[in-house]
Short mmCIF file of N, CA and C in Angstrom, two decimals:
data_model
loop_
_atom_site.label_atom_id
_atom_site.label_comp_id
_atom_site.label_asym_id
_atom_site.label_seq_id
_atom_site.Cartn_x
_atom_site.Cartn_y
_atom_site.Cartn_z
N UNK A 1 122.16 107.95 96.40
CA UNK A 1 120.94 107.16 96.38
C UNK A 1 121.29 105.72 96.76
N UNK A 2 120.57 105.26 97.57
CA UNK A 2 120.74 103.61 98.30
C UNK A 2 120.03 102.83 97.10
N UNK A 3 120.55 101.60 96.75
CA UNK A 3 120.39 100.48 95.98
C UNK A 3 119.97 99.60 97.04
N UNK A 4 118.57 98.90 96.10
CA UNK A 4 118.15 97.28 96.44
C UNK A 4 118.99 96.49 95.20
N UNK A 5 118.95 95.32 95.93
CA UNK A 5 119.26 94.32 94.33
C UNK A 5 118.50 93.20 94.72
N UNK A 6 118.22 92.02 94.03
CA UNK A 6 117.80 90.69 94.03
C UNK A 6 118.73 89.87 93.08
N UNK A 7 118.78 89.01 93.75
CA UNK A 7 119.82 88.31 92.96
C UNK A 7 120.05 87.02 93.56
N UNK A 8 119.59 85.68 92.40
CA UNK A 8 119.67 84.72 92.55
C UNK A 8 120.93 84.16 92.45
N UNK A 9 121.57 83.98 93.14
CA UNK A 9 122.77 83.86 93.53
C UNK A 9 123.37 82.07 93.18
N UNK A 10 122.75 81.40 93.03
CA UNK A 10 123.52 79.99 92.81
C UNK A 10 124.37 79.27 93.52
N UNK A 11 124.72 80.12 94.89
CA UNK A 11 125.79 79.52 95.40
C UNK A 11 126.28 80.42 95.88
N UNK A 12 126.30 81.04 97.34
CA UNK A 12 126.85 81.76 98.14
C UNK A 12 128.69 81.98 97.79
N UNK A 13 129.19 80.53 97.39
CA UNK A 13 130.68 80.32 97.41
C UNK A 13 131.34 80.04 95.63
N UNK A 14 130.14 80.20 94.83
CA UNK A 14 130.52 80.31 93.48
C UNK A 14 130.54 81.25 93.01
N UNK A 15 129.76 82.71 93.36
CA UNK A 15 129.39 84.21 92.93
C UNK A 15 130.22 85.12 94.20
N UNK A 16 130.85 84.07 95.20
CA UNK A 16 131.68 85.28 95.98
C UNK A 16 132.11 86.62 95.96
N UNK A 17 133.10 86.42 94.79
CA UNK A 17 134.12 87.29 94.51
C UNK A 17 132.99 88.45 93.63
N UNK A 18 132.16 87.71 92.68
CA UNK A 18 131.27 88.96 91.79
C UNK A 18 130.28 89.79 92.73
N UNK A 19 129.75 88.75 94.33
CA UNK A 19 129.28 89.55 94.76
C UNK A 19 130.19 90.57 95.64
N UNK A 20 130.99 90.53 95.87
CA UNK A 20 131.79 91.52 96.63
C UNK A 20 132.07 93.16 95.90
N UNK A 21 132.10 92.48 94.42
CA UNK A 21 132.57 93.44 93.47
C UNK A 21 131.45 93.95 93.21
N UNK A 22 130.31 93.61 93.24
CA UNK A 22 129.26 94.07 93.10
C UNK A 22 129.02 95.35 94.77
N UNK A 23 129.20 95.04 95.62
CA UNK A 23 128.67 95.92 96.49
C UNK A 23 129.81 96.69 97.10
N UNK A 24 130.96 96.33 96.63
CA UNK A 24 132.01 97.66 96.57
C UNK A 24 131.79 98.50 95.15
N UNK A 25 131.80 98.03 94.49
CA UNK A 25 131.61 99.06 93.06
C UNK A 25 130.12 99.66 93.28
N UNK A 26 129.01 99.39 93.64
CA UNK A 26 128.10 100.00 93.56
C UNK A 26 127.36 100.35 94.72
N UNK A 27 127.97 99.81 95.66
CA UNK A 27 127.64 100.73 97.54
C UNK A 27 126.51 100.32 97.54
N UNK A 28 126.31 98.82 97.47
CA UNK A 28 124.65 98.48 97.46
C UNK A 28 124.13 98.68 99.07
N UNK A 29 122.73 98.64 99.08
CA UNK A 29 122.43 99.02 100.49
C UNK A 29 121.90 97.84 100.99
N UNK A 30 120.78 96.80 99.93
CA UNK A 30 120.48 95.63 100.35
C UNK A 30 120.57 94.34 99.41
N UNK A 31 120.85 93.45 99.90
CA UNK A 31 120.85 92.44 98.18
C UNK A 31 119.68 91.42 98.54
N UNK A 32 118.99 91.19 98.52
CA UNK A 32 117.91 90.16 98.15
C UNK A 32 118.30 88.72 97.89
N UNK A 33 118.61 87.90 98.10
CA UNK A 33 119.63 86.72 97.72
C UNK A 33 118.61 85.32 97.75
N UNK A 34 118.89 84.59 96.83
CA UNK A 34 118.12 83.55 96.78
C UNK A 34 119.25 82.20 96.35
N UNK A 35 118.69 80.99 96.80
CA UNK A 35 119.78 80.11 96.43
C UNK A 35 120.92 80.05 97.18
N UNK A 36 121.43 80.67 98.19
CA UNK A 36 122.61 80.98 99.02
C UNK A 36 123.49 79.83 99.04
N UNK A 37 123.09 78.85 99.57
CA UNK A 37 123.74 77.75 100.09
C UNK A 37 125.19 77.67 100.67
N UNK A 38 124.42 78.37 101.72
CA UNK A 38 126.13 78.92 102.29
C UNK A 38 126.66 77.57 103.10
N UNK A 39 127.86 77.54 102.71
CA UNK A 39 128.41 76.10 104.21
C UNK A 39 128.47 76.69 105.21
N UNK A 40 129.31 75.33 106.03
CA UNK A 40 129.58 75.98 107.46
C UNK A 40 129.93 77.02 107.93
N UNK A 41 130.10 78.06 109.03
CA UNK A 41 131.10 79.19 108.87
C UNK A 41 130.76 79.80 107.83
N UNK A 42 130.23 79.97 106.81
CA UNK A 42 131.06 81.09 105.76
C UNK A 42 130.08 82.52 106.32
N UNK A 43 130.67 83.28 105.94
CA UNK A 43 130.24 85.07 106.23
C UNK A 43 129.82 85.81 105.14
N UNK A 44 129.64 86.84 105.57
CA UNK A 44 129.30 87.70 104.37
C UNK A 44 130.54 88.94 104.51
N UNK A 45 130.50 89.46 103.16
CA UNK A 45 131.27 90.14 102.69
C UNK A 45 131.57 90.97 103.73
N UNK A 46 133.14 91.58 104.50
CA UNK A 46 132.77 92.52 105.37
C UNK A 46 131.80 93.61 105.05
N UNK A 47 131.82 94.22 106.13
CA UNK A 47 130.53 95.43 105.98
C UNK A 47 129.61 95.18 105.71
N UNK A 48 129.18 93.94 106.02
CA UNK A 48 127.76 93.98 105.60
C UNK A 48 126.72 93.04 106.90
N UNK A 49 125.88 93.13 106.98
CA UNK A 49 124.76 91.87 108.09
C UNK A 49 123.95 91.14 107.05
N UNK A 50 124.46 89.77 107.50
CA UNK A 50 123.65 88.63 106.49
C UNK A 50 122.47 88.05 107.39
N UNK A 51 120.74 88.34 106.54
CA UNK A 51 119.85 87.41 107.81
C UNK A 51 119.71 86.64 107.05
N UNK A 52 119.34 85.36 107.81
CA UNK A 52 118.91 84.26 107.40
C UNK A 52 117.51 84.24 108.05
N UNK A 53 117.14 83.35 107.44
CA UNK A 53 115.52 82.93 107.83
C UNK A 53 115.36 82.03 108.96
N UNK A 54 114.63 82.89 110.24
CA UNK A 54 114.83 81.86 111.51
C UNK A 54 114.02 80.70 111.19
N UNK A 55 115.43 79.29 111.70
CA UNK A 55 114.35 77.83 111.92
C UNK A 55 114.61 77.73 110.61
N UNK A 56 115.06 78.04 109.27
CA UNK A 56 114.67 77.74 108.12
C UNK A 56 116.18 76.83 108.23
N UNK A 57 116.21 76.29 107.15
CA UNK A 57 117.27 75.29 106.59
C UNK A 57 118.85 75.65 106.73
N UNK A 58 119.55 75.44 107.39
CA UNK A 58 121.09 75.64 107.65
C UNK A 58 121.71 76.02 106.18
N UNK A 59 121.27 75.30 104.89
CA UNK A 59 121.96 76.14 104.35
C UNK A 59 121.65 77.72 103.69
N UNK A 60 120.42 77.90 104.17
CA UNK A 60 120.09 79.40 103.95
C UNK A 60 119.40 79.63 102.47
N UNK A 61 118.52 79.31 101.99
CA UNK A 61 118.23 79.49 100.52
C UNK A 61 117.87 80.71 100.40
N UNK A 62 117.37 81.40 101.39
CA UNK A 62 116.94 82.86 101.03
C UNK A 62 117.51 83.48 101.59
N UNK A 63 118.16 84.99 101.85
CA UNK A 63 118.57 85.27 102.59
C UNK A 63 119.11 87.07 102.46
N UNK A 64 118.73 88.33 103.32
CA UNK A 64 118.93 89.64 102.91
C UNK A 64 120.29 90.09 103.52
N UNK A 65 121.16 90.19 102.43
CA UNK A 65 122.83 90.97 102.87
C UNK A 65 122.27 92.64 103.18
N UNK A 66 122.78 92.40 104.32
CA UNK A 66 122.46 94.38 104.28
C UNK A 66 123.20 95.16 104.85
N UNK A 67 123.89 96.21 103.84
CA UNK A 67 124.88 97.21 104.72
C UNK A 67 125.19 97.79 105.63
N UNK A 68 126.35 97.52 106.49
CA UNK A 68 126.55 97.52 107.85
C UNK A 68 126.23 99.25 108.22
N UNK A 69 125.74 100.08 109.42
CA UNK A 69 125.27 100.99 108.99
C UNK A 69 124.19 101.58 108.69
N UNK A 70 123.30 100.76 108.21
CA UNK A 70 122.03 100.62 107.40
C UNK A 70 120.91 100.38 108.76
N UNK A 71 120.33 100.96 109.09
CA UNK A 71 118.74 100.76 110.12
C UNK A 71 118.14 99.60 109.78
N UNK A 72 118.33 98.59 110.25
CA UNK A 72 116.96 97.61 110.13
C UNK A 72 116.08 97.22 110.91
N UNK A 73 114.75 96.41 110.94
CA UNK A 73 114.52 95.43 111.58
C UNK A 73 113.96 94.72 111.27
N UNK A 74 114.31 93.27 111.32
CA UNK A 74 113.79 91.78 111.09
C UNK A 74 112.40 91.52 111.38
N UNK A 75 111.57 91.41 110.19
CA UNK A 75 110.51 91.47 110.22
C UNK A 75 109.90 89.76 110.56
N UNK A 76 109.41 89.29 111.41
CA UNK A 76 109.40 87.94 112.36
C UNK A 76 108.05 87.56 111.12
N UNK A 77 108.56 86.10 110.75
CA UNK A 77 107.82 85.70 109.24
C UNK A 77 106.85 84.57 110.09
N UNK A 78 105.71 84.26 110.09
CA UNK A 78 105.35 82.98 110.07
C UNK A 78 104.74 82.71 108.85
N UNK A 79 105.76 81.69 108.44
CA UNK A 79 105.39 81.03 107.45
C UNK A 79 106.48 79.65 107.06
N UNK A 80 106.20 78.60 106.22
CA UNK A 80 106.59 77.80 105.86
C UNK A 80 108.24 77.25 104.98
N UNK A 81 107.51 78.95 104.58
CA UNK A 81 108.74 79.40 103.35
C UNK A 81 110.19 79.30 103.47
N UNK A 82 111.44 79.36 102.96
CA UNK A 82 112.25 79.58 102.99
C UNK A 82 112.40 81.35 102.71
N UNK A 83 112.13 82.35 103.80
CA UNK A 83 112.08 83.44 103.57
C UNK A 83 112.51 83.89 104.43
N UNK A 84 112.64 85.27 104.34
CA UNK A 84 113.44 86.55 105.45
C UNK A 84 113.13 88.20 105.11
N UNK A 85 112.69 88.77 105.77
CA UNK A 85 112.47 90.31 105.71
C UNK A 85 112.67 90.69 106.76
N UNK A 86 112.63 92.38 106.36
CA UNK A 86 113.32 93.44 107.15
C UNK A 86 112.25 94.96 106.37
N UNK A 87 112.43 95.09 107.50
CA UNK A 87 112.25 96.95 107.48
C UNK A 87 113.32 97.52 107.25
N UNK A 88 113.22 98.64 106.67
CA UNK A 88 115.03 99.08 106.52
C UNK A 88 115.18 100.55 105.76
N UNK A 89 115.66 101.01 107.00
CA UNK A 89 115.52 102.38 106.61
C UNK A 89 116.32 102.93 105.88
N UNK A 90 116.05 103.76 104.75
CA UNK A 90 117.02 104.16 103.62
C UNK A 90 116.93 105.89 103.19
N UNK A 91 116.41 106.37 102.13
CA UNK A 91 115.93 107.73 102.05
C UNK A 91 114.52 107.54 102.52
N UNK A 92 114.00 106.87 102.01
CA UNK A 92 112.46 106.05 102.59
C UNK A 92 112.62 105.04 103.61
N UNK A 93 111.42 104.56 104.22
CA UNK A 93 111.60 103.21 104.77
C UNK A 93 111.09 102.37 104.04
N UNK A 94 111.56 101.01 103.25
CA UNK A 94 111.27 100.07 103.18
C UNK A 94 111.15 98.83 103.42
N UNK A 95 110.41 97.74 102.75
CA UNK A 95 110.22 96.59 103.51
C UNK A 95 110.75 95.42 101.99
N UNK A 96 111.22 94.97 102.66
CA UNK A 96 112.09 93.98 102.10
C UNK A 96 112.26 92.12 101.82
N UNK A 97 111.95 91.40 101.48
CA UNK A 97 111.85 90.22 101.73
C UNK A 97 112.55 89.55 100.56
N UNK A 98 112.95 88.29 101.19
CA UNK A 98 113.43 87.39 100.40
C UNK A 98 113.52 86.34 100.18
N UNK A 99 112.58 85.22 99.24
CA UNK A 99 111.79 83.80 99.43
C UNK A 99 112.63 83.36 98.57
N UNK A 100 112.58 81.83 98.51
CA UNK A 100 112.82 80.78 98.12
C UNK A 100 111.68 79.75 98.07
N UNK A 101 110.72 79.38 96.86
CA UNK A 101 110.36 78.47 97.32
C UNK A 101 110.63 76.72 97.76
N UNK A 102 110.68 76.21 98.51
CA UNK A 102 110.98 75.09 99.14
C UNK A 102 110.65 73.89 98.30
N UNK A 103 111.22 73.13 97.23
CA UNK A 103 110.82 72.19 96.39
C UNK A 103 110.05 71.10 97.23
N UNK A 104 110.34 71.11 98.48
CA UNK A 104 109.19 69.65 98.99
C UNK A 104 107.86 69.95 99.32
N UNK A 105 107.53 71.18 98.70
CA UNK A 105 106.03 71.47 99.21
C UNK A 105 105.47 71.53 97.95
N UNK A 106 105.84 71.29 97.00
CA UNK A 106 105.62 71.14 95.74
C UNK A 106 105.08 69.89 95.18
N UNK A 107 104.22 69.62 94.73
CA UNK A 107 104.14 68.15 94.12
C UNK A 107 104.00 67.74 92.40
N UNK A 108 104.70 67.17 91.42
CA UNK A 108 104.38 67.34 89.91
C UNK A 108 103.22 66.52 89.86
#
């Protein structure tokens, strides 16, 4: 059976190692990721395709890891958001997304 996860992540380069261990120990199929803040260069875990949200912010706040292998397709967002989806075929097909909301569109 294929696994989704979501997971607010805090830091692409602080949860590294737990996320790795996470999708070797449990053969995840997609992770849902929020908070990324990936630097320059950095990658995703082998075996896997990281999208980012086109046009959205270099450091990636939202963003779907998905197992290399795995059927997708990038579902083209218009919107404002810090977001990203996919179609993605599994035992079912599902649809997938993954937001962040953007603190400057916010006002207290």
């Amino acid at each position: 059976m294929d696994t989704v996860v979501q997971w607010n992540i805090c830091g692409f380069r602080n949860n590294f190692e737990e996320l790795k261990l996470l999708l070797n120990q449990w053969k995840l199929a997609v992770v849902a990721l929020q908070e990324c803040r990936l630097g320059e260069g950095q990658m995703p875990p082998w075996g896997n395709t990281l999208l980012l949200p086109q046009g959205g912010s270099p450091g990636g706040e939202a963003a779907l890891l998905i197992r290399n292998g795995t059927r997708f397709s990038e579902i083209d967002l218009k919107t404002g958001l810090h977001a990203v989806a996919a179609t993605i075929s599994l035992e079912k097909t599902i649809t997938v997304c993954s937001q962040f909301p953007s603190f400057e569109t916010f006002s207290g």
